PDB file of C-alpha atoms and ligand atoms in Angstrom:
ATOM      1  CA  MET W 186     103.706 101.041  97.092  1.00 91.00           C
ATOM      2  CA  CYS W 187     105.095  98.894  99.895  1.00 92.00           C
ATOM      3  CA  PHE W 188     105.473 100.294 103.393  1.00 92.00           C
ATOM      4  CA  ASN W 189     107.261  98.965 106.444  1.00 91.00           C
ATOM      5  CA  CYS W 190     108.322  95.836 104.536  1.00 94.00           C
ATOM      6  CA  ARG W 191     111.558  93.873 104.734  1.00 95.00           C
ATOM      7  CA  ASP W 192     113.059  91.364 102.315  1.00 96.00           C
ATOM      8  CA  ILE W 193     110.211  91.448  99.857  1.00 95.00           C
ATOM      9  CA  TYR W 194     110.646  90.860  96.148  1.00 95.00           C
ATOM     10  CA  GLU W 195     108.489  91.547  93.092  1.00 96.00           C
ATOM     11  CA  SER W 196     105.547  92.493  95.281  1.00 96.00           C
ATOM     12  CA  LEU W 197     103.059  95.360  95.260  1.00 95.00           C
ATOM     13  CA  TYR W 198     100.671  97.289  97.526  1.00 95.00           C
ATOM     14  CA  SER W 199     101.735  95.787 100.826  1.00 95.00           C
ATOM     15  CA  GLN W 200     102.403  96.868 104.369  1.00 92.00           C
ATOM     16  CA  ASP W 201     104.078  95.230 107.360  1.00 93.00           C
ATOM     17  CA  ALA W 202     105.286  92.307 105.259  1.00 95.00           C
ATOM     18  CA  TRP W 203     108.459  90.396 106.014  1.00 96.00           C
ATOM     19  CA  ARG W 204     110.010  87.977 103.498  1.00 96.00           C
ATOM     20  CA  ALA W 205     107.510  87.870 100.643  1.00 96.00           C
ATOM     21  CA  GLU W 206     107.891  87.061  96.976  1.00 96.00           C
ATOM     22  CA  LEU W 207     105.569  87.606  94.024  1.00 97.00           C
ATOM     23  CA  CYS W 208     102.721  88.901  96.152  1.00 97.00           C
ATOM     24  CA  HIS W 209     100.080  91.622  95.949  1.00 96.00           C
ATOM     25  CA  ASP W 210      98.033  93.262  98.705  1.00 96.00           C
ATOM     26  CA  LEU W 211      99.574  91.911 101.888  1.00 96.00           C
ATOM     27  CA  THR W 212      99.115  93.273 105.353  1.00 94.00           C
ATOM     28  CA  GLU W 213     100.937  91.879 108.395  1.00 95.00           C
ATOM     29  CA  ILE W 214     102.563  88.938 106.675  1.00 95.00           C
ATOM     30  CA  LEU W 215     105.561  86.700 107.225  1.00 96.00           C
ATOM     31  CA  GLU W 216     107.181  84.241 104.741  1.00 96.00           C
ATOM     32  CA  THR W 217     104.765  84.322 101.864  1.00 96.00           C
ATOM     33  CA  LYS W 218     105.090  83.336  98.227  1.00 97.00           C
ATOM     34  CA  SER W 219     102.773  83.937  95.282  1.00 97.00           C
ATOM     35  CA  CYS W 220      99.811  85.142  97.353  1.00 97.00           C
ATOM     36  CA  TYR W 221      97.163  87.791  96.812  1.00 97.00           C
ATOM     37  CA  GLN W 222      95.132  89.696  99.413  1.00 97.00           C
ATOM     38  CA  LEU W 223      96.338  88.136 102.634  1.00 96.00           C
ATOM     39  CA  GLN W 224      96.011  89.551 106.110  1.00 95.00           C
ATOM     40  CA  GLY W 225      97.723  88.560 109.356  1.00 95.00           C
ATOM     41  CA  SER W 226      99.168  85.335 107.902  1.00 96.00           C
ATOM     42  CA  ALA W 227     102.465  83.483 107.781  1.00 96.00           C
ATOM     43  CA  TYR W 228     104.179  80.699 105.813  1.00 96.00           C
ATOM     44  CA  ASN W 229     101.664  80.562 102.946  1.00 96.00           C
ATOM     45  CA  ASN W 230     101.983  79.725  99.261  1.00 95.00           C
ATOM     46  CA  TYR W 231      99.557  80.299  96.413  1.00 96.00           C
ATOM     47  CA  SER W 232      96.738  81.428  98.711  1.00 97.00           C
ATOM     48  CA  ILE W 233      94.265  84.194  97.953  1.00 97.00           C
ATOM     49  CA  PHE W 234      91.728  86.262  99.938  1.00 97.00           C
ATOM     50  CA  CYS W 235      92.704  84.732 103.294  1.00 96.00           C
ATOM     51  CA  SER W 236      92.892  86.057 106.807  1.00 95.00           C
ATOM     52  CA  GLN W 237      94.999  84.684 109.670  1.00 95.00           C
ATOM     53  CA  ASN W 238      96.201  81.584 107.839  1.00 95.00           C
ATOM     54  CA  TRP W 239      99.350  79.728 108.901  1.00 96.00           C
ATOM     55  CA  LYS W 240     101.338  77.189 106.899  1.00 96.00           C
ATOM     56  CA  ASN W 241      98.814  76.713 104.083  1.00 94.00           C
ATOM     57  CA  SER W 242      98.964  76.285 100.324  1.00 95.00           C
ATOM     58  CA  ASN W 243      96.265  76.994  97.764  1.00 96.00           C
ATOM     59  CA  ASN W 244      93.704  78.269 100.268  1.00 97.00           C
ATOM     60  CA  VAL W 245      90.923  80.530  99.036  1.00 97.00           C
ATOM     61  CA  TYR W 246      88.673  82.650 101.268  1.00 97.00           C
ATOM     62  CA  CYS W 247      89.838  80.917 104.460  1.00 97.00           C
ATOM     63  CA  ASP W 248      90.114  82.317 107.955  1.00 96.00           C
ATOM     64  CA  LEU W 249      92.090  80.985 110.928  1.00 96.00           C
ATOM     65  CA  CYS W 250      93.256  77.817 109.141  1.00 97.00           C
ATOM     66  CA  VAL W 251      96.563  76.192 110.094  1.00 96.00           C
ATOM     67  CA  GLY W 252      98.522  73.573 108.142  1.00 94.00           C
ATOM     68  CA  GLY W 253      96.962  71.713 105.208  1.00 90.00           C
ATOM     69  CA  GLY W 254      95.687  73.621 102.205  1.00 93.00           C
ATOM     70  CA  ASP W 255      93.454  73.371  99.142  1.00 96.00           C
ATOM     71  CA  CYS W 256      90.502  74.624 101.177  1.00 97.00           C
ATOM     72  CA  PHE W 257      87.781  77.044 100.105  1.00 98.00           C
ATOM     73  CA  GLY W 258      85.677  79.205 102.428  1.00 97.00           C
ATOM     74  CA  CYS W 259      86.786  77.397 105.592  1.00 97.00           C
ATOM     75  CA  VAL W 260      87.225  78.620 109.148  1.00 97.00           C
ATOM     76  CA  GLY W 261      89.433  77.265 111.929  1.00 97.00           C
ATOM     77  CA  LEU W 262      90.649  74.049 110.260  1.00 96.00           C
ATOM     78  CA  ILE W 263      93.900  72.436 111.376  1.00 96.00           C
ATOM     79  CA  ASN W 264      95.761  70.158 108.935  1.00 96.00           C
ATOM     80  CA  TYR W 265      92.800  69.635 106.585  1.00 96.00           C
ATOM     81  CA  LYS W 266      92.842  69.424 102.784  1.00 96.00           C
ATOM     82  CA  TYR W 267      90.128  69.599 100.117  1.00 97.00           C
ATOM     83  CA  CYS W 268      87.423  71.149 102.298  1.00 98.00           C
ATOM     84  CA  ILE W 269      84.690  73.551 101.196  1.00 98.00           C
ATOM     85  CA  LEU W 270      82.821  75.454 103.915  1.00 97.00           C
ATOM     86  CA  ASN W 271      84.512  73.106 106.418  1.00 97.00           C
ATOM     87  CA  LYS W 272      83.142  69.986 104.687  1.00 97.00           C
ATOM     88  CA  GLN W 273      85.556  67.293 103.493  1.00 97.00           C
ATOM     89  CA  TYR W 274      85.631  66.315  99.792  1.00 97.00           C
ATOM     90  CA  ASP W 275      87.934  64.060  97.821  1.00 96.00           C
ATOM     91  CA  LYS W 276      90.406  65.797  95.496  1.00 96.00           C
ATOM     92  CA  GLU W 277      88.442  65.375  92.234  1.00 97.00           C
ATOM     93  CA  GLU W 278      85.126  66.402  93.770  1.00 97.00           C
ATOM     94  CA  TYR W 279      86.795  69.400  95.479  1.00 97.00           C
ATOM     95  CA  GLU W 280      88.232  70.682  92.207  1.00 96.00           C
ATOM     96  CA  ARG W 281      84.923  70.224  90.394  1.00 97.00           C
ATOM     97  CA  VAL W 282      82.837  72.056  93.045  1.00 97.00           C
ATOM     98  CA  VAL W 283      85.363  74.889  93.512  1.00 97.00           C
ATOM     99  CA  VAL W 284      85.262  75.707  89.789  1.00 97.00           C
ATOM    100  CA  LYS W 285      81.445  75.821  90.013  1.00 97.00           C
ATOM    101  CA  ILE W 286      81.535  78.159  93.032  1.00 97.00           C
ATOM    102  CA  ILE W 287      84.069  80.491  91.417  1.00 97.00           C
ATOM    103  CA  ARG W 288      81.946  80.706  88.250  1.00 97.00           C
ATOM    104  CA  HIS W 289      78.921  81.561  90.370  1.00 97.00           C
ATOM    105  CA  MET W 290      80.869  84.191  92.338  1.00 96.00           C
ATOM    106  CA  GLN W 291      82.119  85.720  89.104  1.00 96.00           C
ATOM    107  CA  GLN W 292      78.517  86.122  87.964  1.00 96.00           C
ATOM    108  CA  THR W 293      77.407  87.742  91.246  1.00 94.00           C
ATOM    109  CA  GLY W 294      80.506  89.990  91.314  1.00 92.00           C
ATOM    110  CA  GLU W 295      81.757  88.518  94.610  1.00 92.00           C
ATOM    111  CA  TRP W 296      84.846  86.838  93.161  1.00 95.00           C
ATOM    112  CA  GLY W 297      88.190  88.605  93.255  1.00 94.00           C
ATOM    113  CA  GLU W 298      87.790  90.747  96.350  1.00 91.00           C
ATOM    114  CA  PHE W 299      88.768  90.208  99.969  1.00 93.00           C
ATOM    115  CA  PHE W 300      86.031  89.316 102.482  1.00 92.00           C
ATOM    116  CA  PRO W 301      83.361  92.056 102.433  1.00 89.00           C
ATOM    117  CA  SER W 302      83.609  94.735 105.135  1.00 86.00           C
ATOM    118  CA  ILE W 303      80.227  93.668 106.532  1.00 85.00           C
ATOM    119  CA  LEU W 304      82.015  90.636 108.071  1.00 87.00           C
ATOM    120  CA  THR W 305      84.428  92.645 110.195  1.00 88.00           C
ATOM    121  CA  PRO W 306      83.712  92.645 113.931  1.00 88.00           C
ATOM    122  CA  PHE W 307      85.218  96.146 114.186  1.00 92.00           C
ATOM    123  CA  ALA W 308      83.898  99.589 113.352  1.00 95.00           C
ATOM    124  CA  TYR W 309      86.114 101.596 110.982  1.00 95.00           C
ATOM    125  CA  ASN W 310      87.261 104.040 113.657  1.00 93.00           C
ATOM    126  CA  GLU W 311      88.476 101.225 115.922  1.00 91.00           C
ATOM    127  CA  SER W 312      90.542  99.601 113.180  1.00 90.00           C
ATOM    128  CA  VAL W 313      94.149 100.204 112.122  1.00 87.00           C
ATOM    129  CA  ALA W 314      92.805 101.489 108.790  1.00 89.00           C
ATOM    130  CA  TYR W 315      91.459 104.527 110.611  1.00 91.00           C
ATOM    131  CA  GLU W 316      94.879 105.307 112.069  1.00 89.00           C
ATOM    132  CA  TYR W 317      96.455 105.553 108.625  1.00 88.00           C
ATOM    133  CA  PHE W 318      93.432 106.792 106.677  1.00 90.00           C
ATOM    134  CA  PRO W 319      91.228 108.813 109.037  1.00 90.00           C
ATOM    135  CA  LEU W 320      87.752 109.642 107.722  1.00 95.00           C
ATOM    136  CA  THR W 321      84.818 111.524 109.220  1.00 96.00           C
ATOM    137  CA  LYS W 322      81.869 109.607 110.654  1.00 97.00           C
ATOM    138  CA  GLU W 323      79.721 110.783 107.704  1.00 97.00           C
ATOM    139  CA  ALA W 324      82.254 109.557 105.144  1.00 97.00           C
ATOM    140  CA  VAL W 325      82.507 106.167 106.877  1.00 96.00           C
ATOM    141  CA  LEU W 326      78.719 105.692 107.046  1.00 96.00           C
ATOM    142  CA  ALA W 327      78.361 106.782 103.413  1.00 96.00           C
ATOM    143  CA  LYS W 328      80.637 103.880 102.427  1.00 93.00           C
ATOM    144  CA  GLY W 329      78.344 101.490 104.308  1.00 92.00           C
ATOM    145  CA  TRP W 330      80.915 100.830 107.046  1.00 94.00           C
ATOM    146  CA  ARG W 331      80.206 100.945 110.780  1.00 94.00           C
ATOM    147  CA  TRP W 332      81.230 103.735 113.145  1.00 96.00           C
ATOM    148  CA  ARG W 333      81.531 103.385 116.902  1.00 94.00           C
ATOM    149  CA  ASP W 334      80.567 106.420 118.957  1.00 92.00           C
ATOM    150  CA  GLU W 335      82.715 107.117 121.995  1.00 83.00           C
ATOM    151  CA  GLU W 336      80.984 105.862 125.162  1.00 80.00           C
ATOM    152  CA  ARG W 337      80.353 108.733 127.508  1.00 77.00           C
ATOM    153  CA  LYS W 338      81.642 107.922 130.965  1.00 81.00           C
ATOM    154  CA  ASN W 339      82.006 109.947 134.102  1.00 88.00           C
ATOM    155  CA  TYR W 340      85.758 109.916 134.471  1.00 92.00           C
ATOM    156  CA  GLN W 341      87.143 110.524 137.937  1.00 93.00           C
ATOM    157  CA  PRO W 342      89.580 113.364 138.455  1.00 93.00           C
ATOM    158  CA  GLN W 343      93.087 112.307 139.493  1.00 93.00           C
ATOM    159  CA  ILE W 344      93.749 112.844 143.192  1.00 93.00           C
ATOM    160  CA  TYR W 345      97.007 110.902 143.432  1.00 92.00           C
ATOM    161  CA  VAL W 346     100.034 113.147 142.915  1.00 93.00           C
ATOM    162  CA  VAL W 347     102.617 111.430 140.698  1.00 94.00           C
ATOM    163  CA  PRO W 348     106.217 112.460 141.453  1.00 94.00           C
ATOM    164  CA  ASP W 349     108.186 113.686 138.429  1.00 92.00           C
ATOM    165  CA  LYS W 350     111.097 111.385 139.166  1.00 94.00           C
ATOM    166  CA  ILE W 351     110.481 107.626 138.831  1.00 95.00           C
ATOM    167  CA  GLY W 352     112.777 106.993 141.818  1.00 94.00           C
ATOM    168  CA  GLU W 353     110.308 108.788 144.074  1.00 95.00           C
ATOM    169  CA  VAL W 354     107.217 106.857 142.889  1.00 95.00           C
ATOM    170  CA  LYS W 355     105.884 104.532 145.625  1.00 95.00           C
ATOM    171  CA  ASP W 356     104.138 101.187 145.081  1.00 95.00           C
ATOM    172  CA  ASP W 357     100.794 102.689 146.148  1.00 95.00           C
ATOM    173  CA  ILE W 358     100.496 104.134 142.629  1.00 96.00           C
ATOM    174  CA  LEU W 359      99.350 100.641 141.596  1.00 96.00           C
ATOM    175  CA  ASN W 360      96.127 101.122 143.588  1.00 94.00           C
ATOM    176  CA  SER W 361      95.497 104.632 142.314  1.00 95.00           C
ATOM    177  CA  VAL W 362      93.271 105.856 139.510  1.00 95.00           C
ATOM    178  CA  LEU W 363      95.083 108.199 137.147  1.00 96.00           C
ATOM    179  CA  ALA W 364      93.428 110.596 134.657  1.00 96.00           C
ATOM    180  CA  CYS W 365      94.823 111.384 131.190  1.00 96.00           C
ATOM    181  CA  ILE W 366      96.038 114.974 130.903  1.00 95.00           C
ATOM    182  CA  HIS W 367      94.895 114.960 127.293  1.00 93.00           C
ATOM    183  CA  CYS W 368      91.413 113.344 127.220  1.00 91.00           C
ATOM    184  CA  GLY W 369      90.575 112.798 130.897  1.00 92.00           C
ATOM    185  CA  LYS W 370      90.141 109.014 130.515  1.00 94.00           C
ATOM    186  CA  ASN W 371      91.071 107.042 133.627  1.00 95.00           C
ATOM    187  CA  TYR W 372      93.855 104.487 133.536  1.00 96.00           C
ATOM    188  CA  LYS W 373      95.992 102.446 135.904  1.00 96.00           C
ATOM    189  CA  ILE W 374      99.614 101.449 136.162  1.00 96.00           C
ATOM    190  CA  ILE W 375     100.212  97.684 136.439  1.00 97.00           C
ATOM    191  CA  PRO W 376     103.098  96.114 138.414  1.00 97.00           C
ATOM    192  CA  GLN W 377     105.084  94.932 135.349  1.00 97.00           C
ATOM    193  CA  GLU W 378     104.803  98.412 133.887  1.00 97.00           C
ATOM    194  CA  LEU W 379     106.029 100.103 137.045  1.00 97.00           C
ATOM    195  CA  GLU W 380     108.951  97.688 137.222  1.00 97.00           C
ATOM    196  CA  TYR W 381     109.834  98.520 133.599  1.00 97.00           C
ATOM    197  CA  TYR W 382     109.719 102.283 134.195  1.00 97.00           C
ATOM    198  CA  ARG W 383     111.941 101.898 137.246  1.00 97.00           C
ATOM    199  CA  GLN W 384     114.424  99.678 135.403  1.00 97.00           C
ATOM    200  CA  TYR W 385     114.821 102.115 132.495  1.00 97.00           C
ATOM    201  CA  ASP W 386     114.412 105.315 134.525  1.00 96.00           C
ATOM    202  CA  ILE W 387     111.286 106.417 132.642  1.00 96.00           C
ATOM    203  CA  CYS W 388     108.769 108.713 134.320  1.00 95.00           C
ATOM    204  CA  ILE W 389     105.129 107.634 134.783  1.00 97.00           C
ATOM    205  CA  PRO W 390     103.093 108.461 131.629  1.00 96.00           C
ATOM    206  CA  GLN W 391     100.593 111.262 132.011  1.00 96.00           C
ATOM    207  CA  GLN W 392      98.455 110.138 129.087  1.00 96.00           C
ATOM    208  CA  CYS W 393      96.086 107.151 128.866  1.00 96.00           C
ATOM    209  CA  PRO W 394      97.212 104.163 126.724  1.00 95.00           C
ATOM    210  CA  ASP W 395      94.987 105.249 123.789  1.00 91.00           C
ATOM    211  CA  CYS W 396      96.476 108.752 123.674  1.00 94.00           C
ATOM    212  CA  ARG W 397      99.989 107.309 123.998  1.00 96.00           C
ATOM    213  CA  HIS W 398      99.241 105.026 121.035  1.00 93.00           C
ATOM    214  CA  LEU W 399      98.053 107.999 118.952  1.00 89.00           C
ATOM    215  CA  SER W 400     101.212 109.958 119.866  1.00 91.00           C
ATOM    216  CA  ARG W 401     103.362 107.049 118.700  1.00 92.00           C
ATOM    217  CA  MET W 402     101.369 106.751 115.465  1.00 88.00           C
ATOM    218  CA  ALA W 403     101.901 110.479 114.826  1.00 86.00           C
ATOM    219  CA  LEU W 404     105.665 109.786 114.694  1.00 88.00           C
ATOM    220  CA  ARG W 405     105.220 107.386 111.767  1.00 88.00           C
ATOM    221  CA  ASN W 406     105.258 108.523 108.184  1.00 88.00           C
ATOM    222  CA  PRO W 407     101.936 108.160 106.335  1.00 87.00           C
ATOM    223  CA  ARG W 408     101.280 105.235 103.997  1.00 88.00           C
ATOM    224  CA  LYS W 409     101.633 107.639 101.099  1.00 89.00           C
ATOM    225  CA  LEU W 410     104.336 108.634  98.601  1.00 92.00           C
ATOM    226  CA  PHE W 411     105.038 112.306  97.903  1.00 95.00           C
ATOM    227  CA  GLU W 412     106.824 113.810  94.897  1.00 95.00           C
ATOM    228  CA  ARG W 413     109.968 115.558  96.085  1.00 94.00           C
ATOM    229  CA  GLN W 414     113.490 116.458  94.903  1.00 95.00           C
ATOM    230  CA  CYS W 415     116.714 114.999  96.243  1.00 96.00           C
ATOM    231  CA  ASP W 416     118.239 117.558  98.630  1.00 94.00           C
ATOM    232  CA  GLN W 417     121.687 116.796  97.178  1.00 94.00           C
ATOM    233  CA  CYS W 418     121.320 116.533  93.397  1.00 96.00           C
ATOM    234  CA  GLY W 419     117.783 117.825  92.797  1.00 95.00           C
ATOM    235  CA  ARG W 420     116.602 114.637  91.040  1.00 96.00           C
ATOM    236  CA  ASP W 421     112.839 113.857  91.310  1.00 96.00           C
ATOM    237  CA  LEU W 422     112.001 111.123  93.786  1.00 94.00           C
ATOM    238  CA  LYS W 423     109.107 109.612  95.688  1.00 93.00           C
ATOM    239  CA  THR W 424     109.229 109.506  99.472  1.00 93.00           C
ATOM    240  CA  THR W 425     107.021 109.128 102.539  1.00 92.00           C
ATOM    241  CA  TYR W 426     108.531 112.439 103.770  1.00 93.00           C
ATOM    242  CA  ALA W 427     106.136 115.210 102.694  1.00 92.00           C
ATOM    243  CA  PRO W 428     107.856 118.126 100.857  1.00 92.00           C
ATOM    244  CA  ASP W 429     107.115 120.560 103.711  1.00 91.00           C
ATOM    245  CA  ARG W 430     108.879 118.405 106.322  1.00 91.00           C
ATOM    246  CA  PRO W 431     112.203 119.623 107.668  1.00 92.00           C
ATOM    247  CA  GLU W 432     114.214 116.408 107.175  1.00 92.00           C
ATOM    248  CA  THR W 433     116.906 116.160 104.502  1.00 94.00           C
ATOM    249  CA  VAL W 434     115.976 113.511 101.932  1.00 95.00           C
ATOM    250  CA  TYR W 435     118.447 112.092  99.407  1.00 95.00           C
ATOM    251  CA  CYS W 436     117.861 109.928  96.339  1.00 94.00           C
ATOM    252  CA  GLU W 437     119.207 106.400  96.656  1.00 92.00           C
ATOM    253  CA  GLU W 438     122.417 107.173  94.741  1.00 94.00           C
ATOM    254  CA  CYS W 439     123.306 110.245  96.840  1.00 95.00           C
ATOM    255  CA  TYR W 440     122.378 108.402 100.020  1.00 94.00           C
ATOM    256  CA  GLN W 441     124.650 105.463  99.193  1.00 94.00           C
ATOM    257  CA  LYS W 442     127.521 107.825  98.329  1.00 93.00           C
ATOM    258  CA  GLU W 443     127.086 109.772 101.552  1.00 87.00           C
ATOM    259  CA  ILE W 444     126.610 106.830 103.906  1.00 83.00           C
ATOM    260  CA  TYR W 445     128.892 104.090 102.523  1.00 77.00           C
TER     261      TYR W 445
HETATM  262 ZN1   ZN E  88      93.816 110.035 126.825  1.00 58.14          ZN
HETATM  263 ZN1   ZN E  89     120.466 112.739  94.655  1.00 58.14          ZN
END
């Protein structure tokens, strides 16, 4: 159950991981060994339940820590070791107190899970989770997670006429307010963007950045495995291509024979 991962070995339940070994539950990870439940982190060893940690070892429940290691429940530390809740301990004292905390957390049922969702600054429907696993507002609230209602704004209609061909688009587009053909939201074109479209001969987008993002996401396969048969030999296989999709899907053996 690993999706969009490269060079990962003996690992499970991960997405967007690159070069990982002996890991479980990774999301957006680079160079990681023997870690469990890590998010947005790189170059870590033996760390668990951490978010946005760089170059650490043996960290537990840490966020935004860089360098060092052997820290528990710390935030924003750089090159520190043996800290608990950002307070420095010596090695023996650290090990003694950490065991005590873990025992307590085991009793309260807090130990063994990633940071609780109540700590996230984002509502479910503004997170990446929602893009892969969309839920209704009712379902989200029933789980005790937050939902952000769309702010109602009076969007302006688009007056500026955008030429179809990028070569005919003038610089005054940079001062114009455009309106999404899909949702009506207003958006602007910035100079670097215009330069890019001109360089690659791409026409000006007619959708707002949010709708463009959703269109791109719709091109990705879901984070889900479907039962399907190889279109060559009929063998059962698991694939992110749903059985009703038109693409031809081969098992690994038939694919290797066909391609190499
Ligand atoms: Zn839109
Ligand atoms: Zn086959």
